[in-house]
mmCIF file of C-alpha atoms in Angstrom:
data_model
loop_
_atom_site.group_PDB
_atom_site.id
_atom_site.type_symbol
_atom_site.label_atom_id
_atom_site.label_comp_id
_atom_site.label_asym_id
_atom_site.label_seq_id
_atom_site.Cartn_x
_atom_site.Cartn_y
_atom_site.Cartn_z
ATOM 1 C CA ASN A 19 89.053 72.476 109.127
ATOM 2 C CA ASP A 20 89.521 74.554 105.764
ATOM 3 C CA LEU A 21 91.859 76.969 107.092
ATOM 4 C CA GLY A 22 92.203 79.243 104.275
ATOM 5 C CA SER A 23 88.348 79.925 105.118
ATOM 6 C CA ARG A 24 89.171 80.708 108.486
ATOM 7 C CA LEU A 25 92.099 82.917 107.525
ATOM 8 C CA TRP A 26 89.635 85.010 105.311
ATOM 9 C CA LEU A 27 86.838 85.344 108.003
ATOM 10 C CA ALA A 28 89.769 85.781 110.591
ATOM 11 C CA GLN A 29 90.838 89.124 107.981
ATOM 12 C CA LEU A 30 87.167 89.878 107.542
ATOM 13 C CA ASN A 31 86.698 90.127 111.412
ATOM 14 C CA LEU A 32 89.721 92.480 111.793
ATOM 15 C CA ASN A 33 89.153 94.702 109.174
ATOM 16 C CA LEU A 34 85.679 95.021 110.166
ATOM 17 C CA LYS A 35 87.795 95.887 113.925
ATOM 18 C CA PHE A 36 86.467 92.619 116.304
ATOM 19 C CA PRO A 37 90.109 91.769 117.260
ATOM 20 C CA ASP A 38 88.831 89.398 119.871
ATOM 21 C CA GLN A 39 87.109 87.287 117.436
ATOM 22 C CA THR A 40 90.385 87.166 115.305
ATOM 23 C CA LEU A 41 92.143 86.164 117.720
ATOM 24 C CA ASN A 42 89.673 83.844 118.589
ATOM 25 C CA LEU A 43 89.659 82.415 115.180
ATOM 26 C CA ALA A 44 93.662 82.416 115.117
ATOM 27 C CA ARG A 45 93.432 80.530 118.373
ATOM 28 C CA GLU A 46 91.563 77.793 116.488
ATOM 29 C CA ILE A 47 93.507 77.497 113.229
ATOM 30 C CA ARG A 48 96.566 77.136 115.515
ATOM 31 C CA GLU A 49 94.613 74.355 117.105
ATOM 32 C CA VAL A 50 93.560 72.853 113.725
ATOM 33 C CA LEU A 51 97.517 72.775 112.651
ATOM 34 C CA LYS A 52 98.576 71.214 115.908
ATOM 35 C CA SER A 53 95.985 67.965 115.203
ATOM 36 C CA ALA A 54 97.071 68.249 111.460
ATOM 37 C CA GLY A 55 100.513 67.013 112.181
ATOM 38 C CA GLY A 56 102.505 70.511 112.059
ATOM 39 C CA GLN A 57 101.383 71.708 108.901
ATOM 40 C CA THR A 58 102.557 75.107 108.507
ATOM 41 C CA THR A 59 100.172 76.284 105.239
ATOM 42 C CA ASN A 60 99.618 79.535 105.529
ATOM 43 C CA PHE A 61 102.066 80.277 108.532
ATOM 44 C CA THR A 62 102.940 83.799 107.548
ATOM 45 C CA ASP A 63 99.300 85.154 107.293
ATOM 46 C CA LEU A 64 98.534 83.436 110.716
ATOM 47 C CA PHE A 65 101.624 85.270 112.370
ATOM 48 C CA THR A 66 100.708 88.777 111.097
ATOM 49 C CA LEU A 67 97.050 88.123 111.245
ATOM 50 C CA GLU A 68 97.577 87.861 115.473
ATOM 51 C CA ALA A 69 100.008 90.727 115.606
ATOM 52 C CA SER A 70 97.723 93.105 113.714
ATOM 53 C CA ALA A 71 94.907 92.246 115.980
ATOM 54 C CA TYR A 72 96.947 93.330 119.109
ATOM 55 C CA PHE A 73 98.101 96.018 117.411
ATOM 56 C CA ALA A 74 94.213 96.831 116.776
ATOM 57 C CA LYS A 75 93.393 96.066 120.434
ATOM 58 C CA ASN A 76 96.455 98.684 121.230
ATOM 59 C CA GLU A 77 98.486 96.237 122.856
ATOM 60 C CA PRO A 78 101.864 97.131 120.929
ATOM 61 C CA ALA A 79 103.917 94.909 123.262
ATOM 62 C CA THR A 80 102.095 91.465 122.822
ATOM 63 C CA ALA A 81 102.386 92.534 118.768
ATOM 64 C CA SER A 82 105.783 92.570 118.818
ATOM 65 C CA ALA A 83 106.819 89.998 121.082
ATOM 66 C CA LEU A 84 104.732 87.808 118.848
ATOM 67 C CA ILE A 85 106.602 89.246 115.614
ATOM 68 C CA GLU A 86 109.962 88.867 117.400
ATOM 69 C CA SER A 87 109.274 85.524 118.878
ATOM 70 C CA THR A 88 108.261 84.014 115.477
ATOM 71 C CA LEU A 89 111.162 85.799 113.567
ATOM 72 C CA ALA A 90 113.658 84.554 116.410
ATOM 73 C CA LYS A 91 112.743 80.913 114.878
ATOM 74 C CA ASP A 92 113.707 81.442 111.649
ATOM 75 C CA PRO A 93 115.970 84.508 111.761
ATOM 76 C CA GLY A 94 117.146 84.224 107.746
ATOM 77 C CA ASN A 95 114.235 83.815 106.203
ATOM 78 C CA ILE A 96 113.706 87.421 104.315
ATOM 79 C CA GLN A 97 109.269 86.346 103.600
ATOM 80 C CA LEU A 98 109.226 85.941 107.284
ATOM 81 C CA LEU A 99 110.953 89.081 107.523
ATOM 82 C CA ALA A 100 109.133 90.695 104.492
ATOM 83 C CA ALA A 101 105.755 90.265 105.993
ATOM 84 C CA ALA A 102 106.651 90.859 109.265
ATOM 85 C CA CYS A 103 108.060 94.355 108.108
ATOM 86 C CA ARG A 104 104.457 95.174 105.986
ATOM 87 C CA THR A 105 102.331 94.522 109.028
ATOM 88 C CA TYR A 106 104.585 97.007 111.532
ATOM 89 C CA SER A 107 104.204 99.112 108.802
ATOM 90 C CA ASP A 108 100.508 98.766 108.205
ATOM 91 C CA ASN A 109 100.004 99.705 111.838
ATOM 92 C CA GLY A 110 102.262 102.514 111.679
ATOM 93 C CA GLN A 111 105.283 101.620 113.581
ATOM 94 C CA TYR A 112 107.635 102.902 111.064
ATOM 95 C CA THR A 113 110.691 102.253 113.137
ATOM 96 C CA ASN A 114 110.255 98.577 113.469
ATOM 97 C CA ALA A 115 109.534 98.366 110.103
ATOM 98 C CA LEU A 116 112.809 100.396 109.369
ATOM 99 C CA ALA A 117 114.534 97.559 111.686
ATOM 100 C CA LEU A 118 113.638 94.740 110.002
ATOM 101 C CA THR A 119 113.736 96.816 106.640
ATOM 102 C CA GLN A 120 117.481 97.004 107.699
ATOM 103 C CA ARG A 121 117.727 93.243 108.468
ATOM 104 C CA ILE A 122 116.627 91.935 104.968
ATOM 105 C CA LEU A 123 119.234 94.308 103.663
ATOM 106 C CA ARG A 124 121.632 92.778 105.491
ATOM 107 C CA LEU A 125 120.667 89.378 103.562
ATOM 108 C CA ALA A 126 120.113 91.059 100.719
ATOM 109 C CA PRO A 127 122.287 94.021 100.191
ATOM 110 C CA ASP A 128 120.938 95.191 96.586
ATOM 111 C CA ASP A 129 117.335 94.570 96.524
ATOM 112 C CA PRO A 130 115.435 97.786 95.240
ATOM 113 C CA ASN A 131 112.685 97.021 96.431
ATOM 114 C CA THR A 132 113.881 96.743 100.246
ATOM 115 C CA LEU A 133 115.866 100.038 99.824
ATOM 116 C CA ILE A 134 112.910 101.664 98.222
ATOM 117 C CA ASN A 135 110.694 100.596 101.143
ATOM 118 C CA GLN A 136 114.077 101.505 103.266
ATOM 119 C CA GLY A 137 113.912 105.233 102.048
ATOM 120 C CA CYS A 138 109.829 105.294 102.790
ATOM 121 C CA PHE A 139 110.348 104.461 105.945
ATOM 122 C CA GLN A 140 113.079 106.941 106.750
ATOM 123 C CA VAL A 141 110.510 110.004 105.074
ATOM 124 C CA GLN A 142 107.705 108.353 107.143
ATOM 125 C CA LEU A 143 110.462 108.800 110.693
ATOM 126 C CA GLY A 144 111.684 112.863 108.893
ATOM 127 C CA ALA A 145 115.132 110.908 108.408
ATOM 128 C CA PHE A 146 115.068 112.837 104.606
ATOM 129 C CA VAL A 147 118.990 112.929 104.336
ATOM 130 C CA ASP A 148 118.843 108.888 105.003
ATOM 131 C CA ALA A 149 116.200 108.709 102.853
ATOM 132 C CA VAL A 150 117.707 110.358 99.463
ATOM 133 C CA ALA A 151 120.566 108.359 100.199
ATOM 134 C CA SER A 152 118.224 105.181 99.924
ATOM 135 C CA PHE A 153 116.876 105.920 96.808
ATOM 136 C CA ASN A 154 120.117 107.592 95.528
ATOM 137 C CA GLN A 155 121.125 103.735 95.675
ATOM 138 C CA VAL A 156 118.608 102.449 94.165
ATOM 139 C CA LEU A 157 119.247 104.912 91.742
ATOM 140 C CA THR A 158 122.491 103.414 91.087
ATOM 141 C CA LEU A 159 121.235 99.700 90.463
ATOM 142 C CA GLU A 160 118.501 100.890 88.189
ATOM 143 C CA THR A 161 119.073 104.056 86.750
ATOM 144 C CA ASN A 162 115.551 104.391 85.418
ATOM 145 C CA ASN A 163 113.495 103.416 88.196
ATOM 146 C CA PRO A 164 110.526 105.864 88.563
ATOM 147 C CA THR A 165 109.609 104.657 91.856
ATOM 148 C CA ALA A 166 112.806 105.576 93.487
ATOM 149 C CA LEU A 167 113.111 108.824 91.333
ATOM 150 C CA PHE A 168 109.559 109.912 92.436
ATOM 151 C CA TYR A 169 109.923 109.001 96.313
ATOM 152 C CA ARG A 170 113.356 110.743 95.879
ATOM 153 C CA ALA A 171 111.374 114.039 94.824
ATOM 154 C CA VAL A 172 108.802 113.581 97.696
ATOM 155 C CA ALA A 173 112.479 113.053 100.336
ATOM 156 C CA LEU A 174 113.986 116.441 98.783
ATOM 157 C CA LEU A 175 110.820 118.624 99.383
ATOM 158 C CA ARG A 176 110.310 117.033 102.446
ATOM 159 C CA GLY A 177 113.953 118.011 103.115
ATOM 160 C CA ASP A 178 113.467 121.773 101.920
ATOM 161 C CA GLN A 179 116.138 120.770 99.240
ATOM 162 C CA LEU A 180 113.494 122.453 96.513
ATOM 163 C CA GLU A 181 116.017 122.516 93.358
ATOM 164 C CA PRO A 182 116.671 118.802 93.002
ATOM 165 C CA ALA A 183 113.107 117.831 93.951
ATOM 166 C CA LEU A 184 112.083 120.647 91.165
ATOM 167 C CA LYS A 185 114.786 118.748 88.993
ATOM 168 C CA ASP A 186 112.975 114.836 89.977
ATOM 169 C CA TYR A 187 109.614 115.596 89.495
ATOM 170 C CA GLU A 188 110.162 117.522 86.015
ATOM 171 C CA SER A 189 112.063 114.546 85.345
ATOM 172 C CA LEU A 190 109.092 112.325 85.889
ATOM 173 C CA GLN A 191 106.579 114.937 84.161
ATOM 174 C CA ARG A 192 108.061 114.588 80.531
ATOM 175 C CA GLN A 193 108.520 110.294 81.168
ATOM 176 C CA PHE A 194 104.347 110.428 82.963
ATOM 177 C CA PRO A 195 102.495 113.482 82.204
ATOM 178 C CA LYS A 196 99.544 112.210 83.093
ATOM 179 C CA ALA A 197 100.631 111.797 86.970
ATOM 180 C CA HIS A 198 98.278 113.853 88.750
ATOM 181 C CA GLN A 199 101.363 112.917 91.835
ATOM 182 C CA ILE A 200 104.008 114.556 89.955
ATOM 183 C CA TYR A 201 101.822 117.859 89.569
ATOM 184 C CA TYR A 202 100.726 118.126 93.243
ATOM 185 C CA GLY A 203 104.544 118.303 93.974
ATOM 186 C CA LEU A 204 105.529 120.099 91.343
ATOM 187 C CA GLY A 205 102.361 122.479 92.966
ATOM 188 C CA GLU A 206 104.018 121.915 96.306
#
């Protein structure tokens, strides 16, 4: 009945590309939770693990249905939304991850990390202008946020706005002269 060990074993099975074994362990964990009188320890880990297993089985509709039904039970839970967002993102479902990020922003509109995530998903989806706006919003809140500045430079570069991208990369280069990612962007 050690839920932590079972979750780790299920995660190892998922990492080794054994989604069916992962789902079997998840079912066992749910049975233990039922017999333990509604204990909810590691619930977030469990549902994201199950969803990832369905993505690994190439069953995205089942994974999305599981995520959405779980979120419907507690729609204002930011931690649950963030875990679901991470699950979508980890499985290349950037449109869904962006939608959840926007739901989180309705609950916490000025959270810099969520705004950075939004911008990164927008970059993944090719919405470079929107991504720059997201990173600008972070830089309005935190003028010296190097993560937002770096990703804004990436978005500008990919959006073919070379002069502003160059300025951001050069600013970062002055702050972090040994960061190879900056030199890659400058080289591009």
